[in-house]
Coordinates of C-alpha atoms in Angstrom, one line a residue:
X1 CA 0.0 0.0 0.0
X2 CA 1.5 3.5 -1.3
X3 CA 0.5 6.8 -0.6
X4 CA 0.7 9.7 -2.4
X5 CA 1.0 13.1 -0.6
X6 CA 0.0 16.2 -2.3
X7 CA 0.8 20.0 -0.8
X8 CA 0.3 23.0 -2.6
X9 CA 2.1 25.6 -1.7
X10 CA 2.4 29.5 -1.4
X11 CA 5.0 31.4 0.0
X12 CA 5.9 29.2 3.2
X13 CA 9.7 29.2 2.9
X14 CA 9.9 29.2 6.4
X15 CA 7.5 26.2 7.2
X16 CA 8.3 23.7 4.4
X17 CA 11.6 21.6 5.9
X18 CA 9.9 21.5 9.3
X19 CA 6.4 19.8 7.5
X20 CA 8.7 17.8 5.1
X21 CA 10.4 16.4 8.3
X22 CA 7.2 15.7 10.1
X23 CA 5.2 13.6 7.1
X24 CA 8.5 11.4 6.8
X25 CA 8.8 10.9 10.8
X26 CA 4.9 10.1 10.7
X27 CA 5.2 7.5 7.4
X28 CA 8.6 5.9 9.5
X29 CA 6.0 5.0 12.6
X30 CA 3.7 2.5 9.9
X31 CA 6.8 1.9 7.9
X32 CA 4.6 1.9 4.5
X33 CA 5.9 3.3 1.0
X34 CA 5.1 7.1 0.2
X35 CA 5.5 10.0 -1.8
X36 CA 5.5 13.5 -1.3
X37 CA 4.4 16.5 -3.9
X38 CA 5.0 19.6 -3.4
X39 CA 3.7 22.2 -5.7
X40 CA 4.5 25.7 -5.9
X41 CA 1.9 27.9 -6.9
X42 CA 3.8 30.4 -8.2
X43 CA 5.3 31.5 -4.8
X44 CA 7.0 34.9 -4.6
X45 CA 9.2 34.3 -1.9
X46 CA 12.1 31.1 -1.4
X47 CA 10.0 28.7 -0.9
X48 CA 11.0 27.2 -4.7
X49 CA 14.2 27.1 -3.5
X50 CA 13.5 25.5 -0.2
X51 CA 11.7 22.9 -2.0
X52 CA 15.1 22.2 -4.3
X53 CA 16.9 21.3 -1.3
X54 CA 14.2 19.1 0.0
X55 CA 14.3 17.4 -3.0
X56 CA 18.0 16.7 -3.2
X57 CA 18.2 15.4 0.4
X58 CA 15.6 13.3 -0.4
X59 CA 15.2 12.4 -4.0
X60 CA 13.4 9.2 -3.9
X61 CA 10.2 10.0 -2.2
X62 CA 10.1 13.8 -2.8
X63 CA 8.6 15.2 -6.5
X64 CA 8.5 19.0 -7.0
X65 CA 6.9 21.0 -9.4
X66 CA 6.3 24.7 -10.4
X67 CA 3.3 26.8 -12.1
X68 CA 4.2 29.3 -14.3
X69 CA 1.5 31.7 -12.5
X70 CA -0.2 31.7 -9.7
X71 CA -3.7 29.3 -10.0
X72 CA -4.9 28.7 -6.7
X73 CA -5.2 26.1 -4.1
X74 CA -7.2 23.8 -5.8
X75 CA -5.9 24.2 -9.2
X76 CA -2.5 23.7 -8.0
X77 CA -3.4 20.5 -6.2
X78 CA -5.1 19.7 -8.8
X79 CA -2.0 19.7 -10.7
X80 CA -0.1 17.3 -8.2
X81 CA -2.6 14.8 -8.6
X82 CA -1.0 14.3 -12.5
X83 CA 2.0 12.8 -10.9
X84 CA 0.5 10.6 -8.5
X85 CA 1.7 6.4 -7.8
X86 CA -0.1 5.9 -4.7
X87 CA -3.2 4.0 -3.6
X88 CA -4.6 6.6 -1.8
X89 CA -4.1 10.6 -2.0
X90 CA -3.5 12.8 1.0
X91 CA -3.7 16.2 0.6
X92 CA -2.7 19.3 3.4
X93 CA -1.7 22.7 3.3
X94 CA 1.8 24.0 3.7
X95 CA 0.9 26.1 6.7
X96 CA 1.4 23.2 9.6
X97 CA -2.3 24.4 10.5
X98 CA -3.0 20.3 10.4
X99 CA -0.8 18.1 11.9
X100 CA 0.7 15.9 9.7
X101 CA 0.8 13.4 12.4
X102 CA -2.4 13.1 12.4
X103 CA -2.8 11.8 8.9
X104 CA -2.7 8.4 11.1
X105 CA -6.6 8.8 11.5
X106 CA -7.6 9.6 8.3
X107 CA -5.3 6.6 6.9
X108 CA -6.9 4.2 9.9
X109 CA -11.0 5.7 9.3
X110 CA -10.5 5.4 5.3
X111 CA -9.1 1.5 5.7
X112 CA -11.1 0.2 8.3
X113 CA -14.5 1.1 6.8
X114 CA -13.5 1.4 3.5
X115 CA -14.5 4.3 2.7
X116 CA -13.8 6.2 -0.7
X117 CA -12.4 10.0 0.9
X118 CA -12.5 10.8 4.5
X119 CA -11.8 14.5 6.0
X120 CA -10.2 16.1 8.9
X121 CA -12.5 18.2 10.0
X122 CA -11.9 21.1 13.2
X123 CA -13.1 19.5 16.5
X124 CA -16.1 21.5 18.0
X125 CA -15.0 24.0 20.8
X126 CA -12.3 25.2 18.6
X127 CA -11.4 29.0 18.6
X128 CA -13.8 30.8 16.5
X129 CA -12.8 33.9 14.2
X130 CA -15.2 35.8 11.3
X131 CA -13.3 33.4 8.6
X132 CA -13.9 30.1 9.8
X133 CA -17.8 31.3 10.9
X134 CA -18.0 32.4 7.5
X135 CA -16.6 29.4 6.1
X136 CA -19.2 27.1 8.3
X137 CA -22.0 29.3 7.2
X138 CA -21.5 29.4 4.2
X139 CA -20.8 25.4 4.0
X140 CA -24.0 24.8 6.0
X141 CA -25.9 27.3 3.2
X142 CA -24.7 25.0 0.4
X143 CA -26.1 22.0 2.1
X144 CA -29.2 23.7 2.3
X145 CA -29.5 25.0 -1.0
X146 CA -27.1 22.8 -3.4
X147 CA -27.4 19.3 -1.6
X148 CA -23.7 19.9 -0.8
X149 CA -21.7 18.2 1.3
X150 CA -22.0 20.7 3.8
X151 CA -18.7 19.8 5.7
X152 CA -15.3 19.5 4.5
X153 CA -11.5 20.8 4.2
X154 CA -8.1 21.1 2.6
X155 CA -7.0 17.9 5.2
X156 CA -8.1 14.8 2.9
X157 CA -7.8 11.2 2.0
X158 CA -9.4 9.4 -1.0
X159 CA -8.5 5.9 -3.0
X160 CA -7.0 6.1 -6.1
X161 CA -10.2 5.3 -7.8
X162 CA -12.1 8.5 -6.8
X163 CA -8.6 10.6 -8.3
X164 CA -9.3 8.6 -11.8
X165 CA -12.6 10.0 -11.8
X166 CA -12.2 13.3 -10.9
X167 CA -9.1 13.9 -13.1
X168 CA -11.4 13.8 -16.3
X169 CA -12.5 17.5 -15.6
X170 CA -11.2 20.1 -17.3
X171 CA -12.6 23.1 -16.1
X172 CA -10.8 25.9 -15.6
X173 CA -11.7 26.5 -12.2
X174 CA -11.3 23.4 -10.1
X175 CA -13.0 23.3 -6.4
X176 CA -11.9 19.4 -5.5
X177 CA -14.6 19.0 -2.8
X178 CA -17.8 19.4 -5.5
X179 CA -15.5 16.9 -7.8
X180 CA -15.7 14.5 -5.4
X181 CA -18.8 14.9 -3.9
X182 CA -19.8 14.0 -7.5
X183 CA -18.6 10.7 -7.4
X184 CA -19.5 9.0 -3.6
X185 CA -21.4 9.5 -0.7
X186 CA -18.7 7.0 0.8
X187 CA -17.4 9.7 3.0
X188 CA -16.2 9.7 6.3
X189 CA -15.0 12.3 8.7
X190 CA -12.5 12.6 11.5
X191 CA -12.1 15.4 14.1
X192 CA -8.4 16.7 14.4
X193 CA -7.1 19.7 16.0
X194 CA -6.3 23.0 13.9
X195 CA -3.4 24.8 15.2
X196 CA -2.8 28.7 14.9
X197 CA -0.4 29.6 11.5
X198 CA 3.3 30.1 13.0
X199 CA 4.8 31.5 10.2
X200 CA 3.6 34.3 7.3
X201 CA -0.2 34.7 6.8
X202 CA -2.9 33.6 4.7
X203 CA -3.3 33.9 1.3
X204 CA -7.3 34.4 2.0
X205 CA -7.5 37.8 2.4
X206 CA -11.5 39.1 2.6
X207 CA -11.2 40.4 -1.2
X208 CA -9.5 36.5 -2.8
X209 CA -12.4 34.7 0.2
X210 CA -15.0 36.5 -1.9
X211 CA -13.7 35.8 -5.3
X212 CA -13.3 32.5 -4.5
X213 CA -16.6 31.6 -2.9
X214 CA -18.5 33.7 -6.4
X215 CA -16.1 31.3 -8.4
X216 CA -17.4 28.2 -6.7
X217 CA -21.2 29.9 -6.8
X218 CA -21.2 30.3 -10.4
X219 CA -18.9 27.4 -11.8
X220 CA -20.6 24.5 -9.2
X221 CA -23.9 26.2 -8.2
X222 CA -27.4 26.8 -9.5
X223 CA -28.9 28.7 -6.8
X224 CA -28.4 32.0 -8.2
X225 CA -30.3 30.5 -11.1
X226 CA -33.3 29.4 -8.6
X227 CA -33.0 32.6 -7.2
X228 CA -34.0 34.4 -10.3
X229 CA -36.5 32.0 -11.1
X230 CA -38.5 32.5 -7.7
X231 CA -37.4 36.0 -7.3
X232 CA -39.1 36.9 -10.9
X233 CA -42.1 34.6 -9.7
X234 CA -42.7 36.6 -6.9
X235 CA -42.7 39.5 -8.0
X236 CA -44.8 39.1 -11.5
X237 CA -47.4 37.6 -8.8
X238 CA -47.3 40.4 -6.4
X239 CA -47.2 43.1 -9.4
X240 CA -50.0 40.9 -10.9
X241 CA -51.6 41.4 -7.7
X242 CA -51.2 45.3 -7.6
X243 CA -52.7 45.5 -11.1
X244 CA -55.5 44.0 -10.1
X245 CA -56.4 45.8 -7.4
X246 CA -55.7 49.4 -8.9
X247 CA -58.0 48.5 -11.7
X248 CA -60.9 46.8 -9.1
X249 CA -60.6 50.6 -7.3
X250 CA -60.8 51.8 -10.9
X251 CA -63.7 50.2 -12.0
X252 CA -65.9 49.2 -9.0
X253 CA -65.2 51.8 -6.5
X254 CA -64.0 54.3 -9.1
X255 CA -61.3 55.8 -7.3
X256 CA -58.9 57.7 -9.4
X257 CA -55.6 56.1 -9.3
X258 CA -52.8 58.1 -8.7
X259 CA -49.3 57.7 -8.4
X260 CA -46.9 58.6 -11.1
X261 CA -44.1 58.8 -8.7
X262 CA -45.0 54.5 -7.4
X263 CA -45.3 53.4 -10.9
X264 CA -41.4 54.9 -12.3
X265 CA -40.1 53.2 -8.7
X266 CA -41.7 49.9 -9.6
X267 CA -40.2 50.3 -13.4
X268 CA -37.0 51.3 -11.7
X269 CA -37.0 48.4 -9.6
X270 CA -38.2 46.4 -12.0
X271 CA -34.8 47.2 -14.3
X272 CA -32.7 46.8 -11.8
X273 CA -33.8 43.6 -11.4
X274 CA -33.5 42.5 -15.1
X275 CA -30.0 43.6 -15.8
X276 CA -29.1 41.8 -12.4
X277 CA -31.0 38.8 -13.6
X278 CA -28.5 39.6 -16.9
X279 CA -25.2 40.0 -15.2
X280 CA -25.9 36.5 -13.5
X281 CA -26.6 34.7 -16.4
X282 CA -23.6 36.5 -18.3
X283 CA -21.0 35.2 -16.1
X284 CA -22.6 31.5 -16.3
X285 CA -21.7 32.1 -20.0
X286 CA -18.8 33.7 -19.6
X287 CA -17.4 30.4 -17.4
X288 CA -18.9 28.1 -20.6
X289 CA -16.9 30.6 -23.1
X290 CA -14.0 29.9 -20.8
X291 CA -14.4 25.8 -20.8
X292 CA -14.9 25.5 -24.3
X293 CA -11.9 27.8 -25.4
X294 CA -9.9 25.0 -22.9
X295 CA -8.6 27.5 -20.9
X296 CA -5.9 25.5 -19.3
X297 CA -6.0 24.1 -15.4
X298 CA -2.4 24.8 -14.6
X299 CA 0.6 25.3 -16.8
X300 CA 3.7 24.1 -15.3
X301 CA 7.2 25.8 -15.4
X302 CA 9.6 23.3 -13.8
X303 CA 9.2 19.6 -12.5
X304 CA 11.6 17.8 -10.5
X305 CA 10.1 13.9 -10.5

């Protein structure tokens, strides 16, 4: 049994020897073959050349690669995944927020019950902050809405099989939890601790948090699209409605019906409306325009295997 460890990683230079060190001490305690990926995403600090010197004190169970720009997270997992020889796939961030050592439960959970992916998830109690309740919010809201998984994280495990099937997609923007949701409902879950980042800071800021979470809406998501559709619904009923009961006053009571100032709101509302109803539906398109001129994944600049 062989597993394949993936890491993507951004500007974390000063944290990359001590993980490195930590995943081969953890693999030496079960004494079972491994590999370990580590893909720069375009880093603009040393952390390429950290990752060089890794590679040559370790050559046979370390492979390195390099993208010629930064794609994010996902896509730069993503990218590891091409090189993988393992049965299974772990994947975790570069940031020594999840203990490698505790890759032990996820390996134990996903072959005991076999299982098909199996997260680390944060254990309840754990310190809350406005990005991790956003991020449970917002995971909970998908549930609701999508029929999402509704938990999940960068701290993973999943057989080989799953990573065949996911690895047909070519979408420009890859978001690897709604890939493999896709495929199973074989999914287990392990709590784990989360530890505070020791060195640099997140590459999450507010602005990227929001891009990403309107990349996942409108490449993965329809609920925008329901929106619309019960949004217009309702009000074509309720302005339905209005009509009919200006022209009952009208007619049966004969009220004059004033209000020249109510009906340009309603028409200004009513615009509004439409061209949001358009600028949804053009960036829909614009992510089809994008998959079927093949904009590429990931492009990669240097590979060390």
């Amino acid at each position: 049994m062989k597993y394949s460890v993936v890491i993507p990683v951004y500007n974390s230079e000063a944290s990359l020897r001590e993980l490195h060190d930590r995943l081969v001490n953890t693999f030496a305690e079960i004494n079972t073959p491994y590999e370990l990926i580590f893909v720069d995403d375009f880093s603009k600090d040393k952390s390429w050349e950290v990752l060089k010197e890794i590679k040559a004190s370790n050559s046979d169970k370390v492979k390195i690669l390099r993208l010629a720009k930064n794609y994010g997270q996902h896509n730069a997992t993503f990218s590891g995944f091409r090189v993988v020889e393992g049965n299974y796939v772990i994947t975790i961030d570069d940031d020594l927020q999840y203990s490698p050592e505790d890759m032990l439960k996820l390996i134990e959970k996903i072959t005991s019950e076999h299982l098909d992916l199996v997260y680390g998830i944060e254990e309840k109690g754990s310190k809350l902050s406005v990005k991790n309740t956003s991020s449970k919010l917002w995971k909970k809201g998908s549930k609701a809405m999508e029929d999402a998984l509704g938990e999940g994280s960068s701290f993973r495990i999943f057989s080989v099989k799953l990573l065949s099937n996911i690895m047909k997609h070519n979408q420009h923007f890859v978001f690897l939890d709604e890939l493999l949701f896709w495929y199973t409902n074989f999914i287990g879950f392990v709590p784990v601790k989360k530890h505070v980042r020791l060195h640099g800071k997140t590459g999450y800021s507010m602005l990227n948090t929001f891009r990403f979470v309107t990349s996942i809406t409108l490449s993965y998501g329809t609920w925008p699209l329901k929106l619309m559709t019960y949004g217009g619904a309702l009000f074509s009923f309720l302005s339905f409605s209005i009509g009919i009961f200006f022209i009952f006053k009208k007619i049966f009571l004969g009220a004059s019906v004033a209000g020249f100032t109510a009906l340009i709101v309603m028409i200004s509302f009513s615009t509004s409306l439409i061209l949001l109803c358009f600028g949804i539906i053009g960036k829909y398109l614009k992510n089809i325009y994008t998959v079927l001129n093949n904009k590429p994944v990931f492009s990669i600049k240097e590979e060390h295997l």
